[in-house]
XYZ file of C-alpha atoms in Angstrom:
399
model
C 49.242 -0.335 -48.950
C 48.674 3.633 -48.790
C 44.881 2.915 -48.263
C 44.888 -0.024 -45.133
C 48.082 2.235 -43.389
C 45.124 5.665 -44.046
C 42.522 3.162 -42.643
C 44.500 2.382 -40.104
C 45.759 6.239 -39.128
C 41.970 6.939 -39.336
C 40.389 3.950 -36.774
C 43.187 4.504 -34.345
C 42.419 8.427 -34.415
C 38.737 7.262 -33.948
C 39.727 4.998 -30.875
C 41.840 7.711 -29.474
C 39.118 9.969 -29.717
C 36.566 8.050 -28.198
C 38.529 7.052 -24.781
C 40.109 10.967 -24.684
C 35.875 11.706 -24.889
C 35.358 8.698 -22.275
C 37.734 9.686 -19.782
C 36.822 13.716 -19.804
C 33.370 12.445 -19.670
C 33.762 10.128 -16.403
C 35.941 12.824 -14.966
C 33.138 15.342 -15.575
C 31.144 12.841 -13.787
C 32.689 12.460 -10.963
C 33.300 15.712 -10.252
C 29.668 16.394 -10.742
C 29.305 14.081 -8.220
C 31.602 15.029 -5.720
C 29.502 18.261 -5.471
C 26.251 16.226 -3.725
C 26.891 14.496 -0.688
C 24.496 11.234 -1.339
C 23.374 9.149 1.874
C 25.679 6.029 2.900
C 24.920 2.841 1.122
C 25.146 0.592 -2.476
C 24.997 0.293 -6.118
C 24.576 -4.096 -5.951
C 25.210 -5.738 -9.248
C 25.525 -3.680 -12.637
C 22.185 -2.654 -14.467
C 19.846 -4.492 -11.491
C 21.262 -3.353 -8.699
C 19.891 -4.649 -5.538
C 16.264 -4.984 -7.012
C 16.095 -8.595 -6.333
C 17.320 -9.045 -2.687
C 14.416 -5.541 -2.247
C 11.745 -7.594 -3.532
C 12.979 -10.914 -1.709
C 9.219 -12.430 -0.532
C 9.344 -11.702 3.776
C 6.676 -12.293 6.495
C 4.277 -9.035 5.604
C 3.983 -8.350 8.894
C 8.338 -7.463 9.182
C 10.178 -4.876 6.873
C 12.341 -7.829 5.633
C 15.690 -8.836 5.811
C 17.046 -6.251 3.523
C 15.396 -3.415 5.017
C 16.195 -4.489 8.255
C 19.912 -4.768 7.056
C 20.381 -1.535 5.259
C 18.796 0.485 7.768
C 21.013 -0.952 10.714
C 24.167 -0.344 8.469
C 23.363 2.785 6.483
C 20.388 4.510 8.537
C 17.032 5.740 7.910
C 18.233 7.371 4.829
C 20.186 5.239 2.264
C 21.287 4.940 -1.413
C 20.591 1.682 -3.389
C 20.019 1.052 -7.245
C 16.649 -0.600 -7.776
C 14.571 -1.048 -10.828
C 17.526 -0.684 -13.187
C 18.132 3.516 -11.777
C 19.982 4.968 -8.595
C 17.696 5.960 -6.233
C 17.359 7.090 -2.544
C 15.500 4.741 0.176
C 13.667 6.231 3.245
C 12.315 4.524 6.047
C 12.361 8.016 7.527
C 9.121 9.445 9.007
C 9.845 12.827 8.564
C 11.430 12.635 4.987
C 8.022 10.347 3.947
C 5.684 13.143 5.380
C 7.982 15.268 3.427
C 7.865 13.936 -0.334
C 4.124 13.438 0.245
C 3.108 17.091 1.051
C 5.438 18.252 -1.855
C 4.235 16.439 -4.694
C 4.039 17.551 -7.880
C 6.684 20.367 -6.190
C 10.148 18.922 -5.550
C 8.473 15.247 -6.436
C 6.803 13.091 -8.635
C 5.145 9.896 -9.265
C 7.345 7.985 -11.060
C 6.390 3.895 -11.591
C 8.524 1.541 -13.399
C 7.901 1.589 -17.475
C 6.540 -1.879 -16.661
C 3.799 -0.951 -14.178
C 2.498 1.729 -16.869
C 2.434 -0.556 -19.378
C 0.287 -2.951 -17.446
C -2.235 -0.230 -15.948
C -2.200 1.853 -19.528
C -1.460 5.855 -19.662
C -4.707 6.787 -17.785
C -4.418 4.895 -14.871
C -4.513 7.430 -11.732
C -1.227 5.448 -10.054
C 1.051 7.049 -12.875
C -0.860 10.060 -14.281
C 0.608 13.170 -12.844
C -0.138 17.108 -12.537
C -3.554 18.295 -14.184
C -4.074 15.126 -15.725
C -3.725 13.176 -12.091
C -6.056 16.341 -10.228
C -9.232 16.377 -13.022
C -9.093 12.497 -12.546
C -9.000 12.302 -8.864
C -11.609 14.809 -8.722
C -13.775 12.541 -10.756
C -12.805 9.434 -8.427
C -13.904 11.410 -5.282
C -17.363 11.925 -6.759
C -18.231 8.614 -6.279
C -17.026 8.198 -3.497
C -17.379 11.740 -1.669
C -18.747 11.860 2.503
C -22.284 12.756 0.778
C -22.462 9.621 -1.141
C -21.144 7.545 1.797
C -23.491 8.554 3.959
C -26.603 8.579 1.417
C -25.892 5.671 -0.961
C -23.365 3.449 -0.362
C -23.308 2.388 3.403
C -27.104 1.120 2.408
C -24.827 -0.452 -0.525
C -21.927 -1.862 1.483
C -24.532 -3.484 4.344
C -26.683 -4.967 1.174
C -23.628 -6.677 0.165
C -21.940 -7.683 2.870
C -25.579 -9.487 4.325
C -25.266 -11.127 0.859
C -21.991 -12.566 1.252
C -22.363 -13.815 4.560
C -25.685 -15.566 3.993
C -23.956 -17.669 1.444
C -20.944 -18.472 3.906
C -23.668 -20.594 6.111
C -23.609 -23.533 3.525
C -20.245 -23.109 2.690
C -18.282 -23.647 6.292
C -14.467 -23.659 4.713
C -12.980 -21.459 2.220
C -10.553 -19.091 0.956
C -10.867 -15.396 3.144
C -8.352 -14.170 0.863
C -10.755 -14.363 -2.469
C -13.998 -13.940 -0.668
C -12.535 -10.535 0.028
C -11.494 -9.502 -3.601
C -14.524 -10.913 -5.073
C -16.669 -8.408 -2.130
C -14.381 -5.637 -2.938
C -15.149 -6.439 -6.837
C -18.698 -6.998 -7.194
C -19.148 -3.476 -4.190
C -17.138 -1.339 -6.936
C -18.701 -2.842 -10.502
C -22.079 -2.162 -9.214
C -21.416 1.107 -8.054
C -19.181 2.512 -10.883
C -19.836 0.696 -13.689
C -23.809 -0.841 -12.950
C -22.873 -4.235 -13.326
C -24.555 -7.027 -10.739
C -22.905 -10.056 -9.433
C -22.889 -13.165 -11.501
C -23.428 -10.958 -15.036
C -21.441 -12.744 -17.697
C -19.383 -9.117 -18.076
C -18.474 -9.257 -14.644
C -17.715 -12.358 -14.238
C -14.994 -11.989 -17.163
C -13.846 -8.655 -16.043
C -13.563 -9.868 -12.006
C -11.280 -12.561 -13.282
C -9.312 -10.507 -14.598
C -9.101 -8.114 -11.997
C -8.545 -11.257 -9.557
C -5.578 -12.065 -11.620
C -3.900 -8.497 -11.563
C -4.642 -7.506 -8.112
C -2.583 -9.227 -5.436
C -3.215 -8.770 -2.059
C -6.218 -6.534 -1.190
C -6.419 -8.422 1.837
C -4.031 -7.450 5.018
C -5.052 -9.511 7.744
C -2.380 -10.915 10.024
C -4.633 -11.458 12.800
C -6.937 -13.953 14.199
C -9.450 -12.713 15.950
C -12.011 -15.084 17.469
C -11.242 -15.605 20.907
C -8.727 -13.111 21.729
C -9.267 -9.783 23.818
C -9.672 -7.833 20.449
C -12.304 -9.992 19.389
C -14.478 -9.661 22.387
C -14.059 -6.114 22.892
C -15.073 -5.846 19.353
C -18.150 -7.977 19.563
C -19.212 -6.133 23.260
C -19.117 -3.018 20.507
C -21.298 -4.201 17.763
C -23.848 -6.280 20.162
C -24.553 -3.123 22.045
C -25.018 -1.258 18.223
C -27.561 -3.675 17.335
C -29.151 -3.841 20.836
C -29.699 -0.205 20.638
C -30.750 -0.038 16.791
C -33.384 -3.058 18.352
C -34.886 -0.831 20.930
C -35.546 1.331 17.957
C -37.124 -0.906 16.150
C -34.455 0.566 13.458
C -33.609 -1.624 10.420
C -30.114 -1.075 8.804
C -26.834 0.408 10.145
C -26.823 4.144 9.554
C -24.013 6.993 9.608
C -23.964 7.570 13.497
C -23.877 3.959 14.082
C -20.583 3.883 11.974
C -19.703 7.235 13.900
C -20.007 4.684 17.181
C -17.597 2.016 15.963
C -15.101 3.196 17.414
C -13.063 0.153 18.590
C -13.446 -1.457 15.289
C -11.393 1.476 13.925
C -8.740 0.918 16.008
C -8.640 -2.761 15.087
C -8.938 -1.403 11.263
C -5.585 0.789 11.678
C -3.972 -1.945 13.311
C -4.541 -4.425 10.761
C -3.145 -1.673 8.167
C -0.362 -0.674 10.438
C 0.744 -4.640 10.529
C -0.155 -5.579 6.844
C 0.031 -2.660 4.528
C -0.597 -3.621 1.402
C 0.762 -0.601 0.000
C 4.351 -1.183 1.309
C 6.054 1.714 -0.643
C 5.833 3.658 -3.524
C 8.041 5.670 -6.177
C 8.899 8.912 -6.653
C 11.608 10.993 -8.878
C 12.740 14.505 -7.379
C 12.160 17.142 -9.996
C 15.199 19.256 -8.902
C 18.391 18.728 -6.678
C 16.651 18.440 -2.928
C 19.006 18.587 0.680
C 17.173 16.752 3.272
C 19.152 16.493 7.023
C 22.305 17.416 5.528
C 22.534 14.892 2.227
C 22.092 15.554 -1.154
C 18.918 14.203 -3.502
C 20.032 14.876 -6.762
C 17.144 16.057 -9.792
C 15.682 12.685 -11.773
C 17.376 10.167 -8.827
C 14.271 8.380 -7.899
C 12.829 7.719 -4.304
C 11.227 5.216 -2.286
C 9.239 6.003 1.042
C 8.975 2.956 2.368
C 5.568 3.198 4.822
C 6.115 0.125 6.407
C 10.050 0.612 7.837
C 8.068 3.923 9.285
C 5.171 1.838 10.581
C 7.134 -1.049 12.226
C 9.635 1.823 14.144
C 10.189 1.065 17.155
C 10.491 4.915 17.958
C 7.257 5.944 17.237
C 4.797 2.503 17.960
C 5.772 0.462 20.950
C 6.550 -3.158 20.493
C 5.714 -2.523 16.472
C 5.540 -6.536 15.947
C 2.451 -6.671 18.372
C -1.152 -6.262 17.289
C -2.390 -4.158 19.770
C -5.636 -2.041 18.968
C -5.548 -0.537 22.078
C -2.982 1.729 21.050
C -5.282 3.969 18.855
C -7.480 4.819 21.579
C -7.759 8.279 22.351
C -6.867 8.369 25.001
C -3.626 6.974 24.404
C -0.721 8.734 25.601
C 1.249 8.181 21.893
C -1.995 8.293 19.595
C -1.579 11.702 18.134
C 2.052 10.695 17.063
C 1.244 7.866 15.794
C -1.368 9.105 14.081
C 0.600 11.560 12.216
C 3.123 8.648 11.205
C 0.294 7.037 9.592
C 0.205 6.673 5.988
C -1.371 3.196 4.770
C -3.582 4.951 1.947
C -0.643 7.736 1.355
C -1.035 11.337 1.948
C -1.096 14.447 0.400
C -2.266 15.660 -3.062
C -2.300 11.956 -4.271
C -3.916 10.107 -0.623
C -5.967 7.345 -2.145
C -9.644 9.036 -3.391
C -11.090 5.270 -1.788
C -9.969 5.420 1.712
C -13.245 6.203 2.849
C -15.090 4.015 1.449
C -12.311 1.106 2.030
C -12.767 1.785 6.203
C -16.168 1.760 5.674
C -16.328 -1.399 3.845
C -14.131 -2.868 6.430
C -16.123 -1.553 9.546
C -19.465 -2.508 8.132
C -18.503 -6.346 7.323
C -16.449 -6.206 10.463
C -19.780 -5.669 12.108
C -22.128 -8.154 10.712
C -18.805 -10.972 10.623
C -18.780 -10.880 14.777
C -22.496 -10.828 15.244
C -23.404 -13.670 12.852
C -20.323 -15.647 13.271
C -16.959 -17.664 14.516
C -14.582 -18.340 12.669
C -10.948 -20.170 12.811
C -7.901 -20.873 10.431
C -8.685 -23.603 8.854
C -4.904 -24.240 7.804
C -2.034 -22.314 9.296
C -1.268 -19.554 6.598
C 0.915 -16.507 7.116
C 0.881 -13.277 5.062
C 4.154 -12.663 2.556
C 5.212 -9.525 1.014
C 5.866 -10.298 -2.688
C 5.940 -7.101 -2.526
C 2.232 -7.062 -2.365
C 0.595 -8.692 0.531
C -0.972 -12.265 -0.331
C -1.516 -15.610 1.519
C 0.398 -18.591 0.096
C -2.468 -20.518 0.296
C -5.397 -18.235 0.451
C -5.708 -17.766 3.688
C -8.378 -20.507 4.343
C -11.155 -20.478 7.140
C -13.226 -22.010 8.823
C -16.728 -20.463 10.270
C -19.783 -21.504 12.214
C -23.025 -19.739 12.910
C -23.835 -18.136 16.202
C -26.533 -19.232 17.692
């Protein structure tokens, strides 16, 4: 009897002591709170938050419903929990261009445990200071201005002629894998010395096919719109010229000349990002237009809330290439709003070479052919850009 009314006297002690220890510990909380003043918006549900209504699949070429929401009931700036922590949302220009230039200062990369698991520990998306620098360094020596110029535009021409020459007998297929498999095959002979249809590449490409969704963002089509014939009144008079020269081969100041097909390029990433945000952790308590970041809360700059803002691009849900002309009135402010391959110490080491790819094939695509949907297909955000169905086309020879 003396022992159960000790056990007793000694559990209800330990339950007393553990809620006196919860409470001080949720008031310490709270006031610790009360000292930041955190941006207007949600928690969502316990331990997932509001991760699934932010990764809800949406036409890639809108911000989605629940951006479109929170923004128009919280602002620019808002709180949400995603991927199981709190964490601060910003479809804010200003705040984006902010976190960028400070990384590995106030911020740092910060994926999900899953993403790291999937890429492995030495994957340049989720290494960070020294370790992130020596690697990027290596990255840009493939792919530095020197090697564009001297090596791979021969490269990216070779390849591209390749892979149209074998669209003649094909007439309808899948754009959508045609472009990963160009992207591929470019990359594996370049970094790694492996040629197309090599039984090691053909393993390791369908694996990278399987990972990788949506390195295409294309939202357009082009043949027989404006874009399309200013485009091929650009590249006709490039290989007029290069004729009269009896020249054989685009070269660096033919690139130099595309310069409509840029402006199609940014408008194509402007429209379909395919890297729609990324994630961040601030390293110490931050105050940004008067609210509060607190140290470890993570953060999302969302590019494409700042590239569909009606502030800064007019009519944002047009494709208009005309816009990035120089001499546009708003082209220097878009310009600096721009951000589909990131910015700062960690702006993608293969932007280069990715416009490059893009304005070479663009080039040879409008001079040796036409092309239509073949199926109606629209771009989704899931949260990568993809095609439901591929995005299939149809293409004839010029003749």
């Amino acid at each position: 009897m003396v022992d159960s009314l000790l056990h007793f006297f000694l559990f209800a002690s330990a339950v007393l002591m553990a809620l006196i220890v919860c409470i001080k510990s949720t008031k310490y909380r709270n006031k610790n709170k009360k000292r930041f003043k955190l941006p207007p918006g949600r928690k969502g549900w316990p331990f997932v938050g509001e991760t699934f209504p932010y990764l809800k699949p949406h036409h890639a070429t809108t911000m989605g419903d629940f951006m479109e929401n929170h923004i128009s009931r919280f602002g620019k700036i808002y709180r949400s929990n995603l991927f199981g922590e709190p964490t601060i949302v910003s479809a804010d220009a200003g705040l984006n261009r902010y976190i960028l230039q400070n990384e590995g200062k106030l911020f740092e990369c910060s994926y999900p445990k899953s993403i790291g698991g999937i890429l492995g520990k030495w994957s340049m998306l989720v290494l960070v200071g020294d370790m992130h620098r020596q690697m990027r360094m290596i990255s840009l020596n493939f792919m530095s201005h020197a090697k564009l110029r001297s090596h791979l535009l021969r490269d990216v021409e070779l390849h591209t002629l390749s892979v149209l020459d074998s669209w003649s007998v094909r007439r309808t297929f899948s754009a959508q894998e045609e472009a990963k498999k160009f992207t591929f095959n470019l990359m594996a002979k370049h970094i790694m010395s492996m040629g197309p249809g090599e039984v090691e590449t053909e393993q390791l490409k369908r694996e990278y096919i399987t990972f990788m969704k949506g390195v295409v963002s294309a939202p357009i089509n082009l043949p027989w719109t404006a874009y399309w014939k200013a485009l091929r009144v650009e590249h006709l008079e490039i290989a007029s010229n290069k004729k009269q020269k009896g020249d054989v081969g685009l070269n660096w100041d033919d690139y130099k000349q595309m310069e409509f097909t840029h402006c199609v390029i940014n408008e194509t990433l402007r429209l379909g990002n395919v890297v729609r945000f990324i994630h961040r952790k601030a390293l110490r308590d931050i105050q940004y237009k008067g609210y509060d970041i607190p140290c470890g809360w993570k953060v999302l700059p969302v590019f494409t809330a700042v590239h569909l803002d009606d502030s800064i691009y007019k009519d944002p849900q047009q494709f208009n290439p005309w816009r990035w002309q120089k001499n546009s009135s708003s082209a220097a402010a878009m310009s600096g709003n721009f951000v589909p391959f990131g910015g700062g110490p960690r702006l993608c080491a293969g932007s280069e070479l990715a416009k490059l790819e893009m304005a070479v094939f663009v080039h040879h695509l409008v001079l040796k052919y036409d092309w239509e949907l073949a199926e109606p297909d629209h771009p989704f955000a899931f949260p990568f850009v993809d095609f439901p169905k591929g995005l299939p086309i149809r293409v004839h020879v010029i003749t």
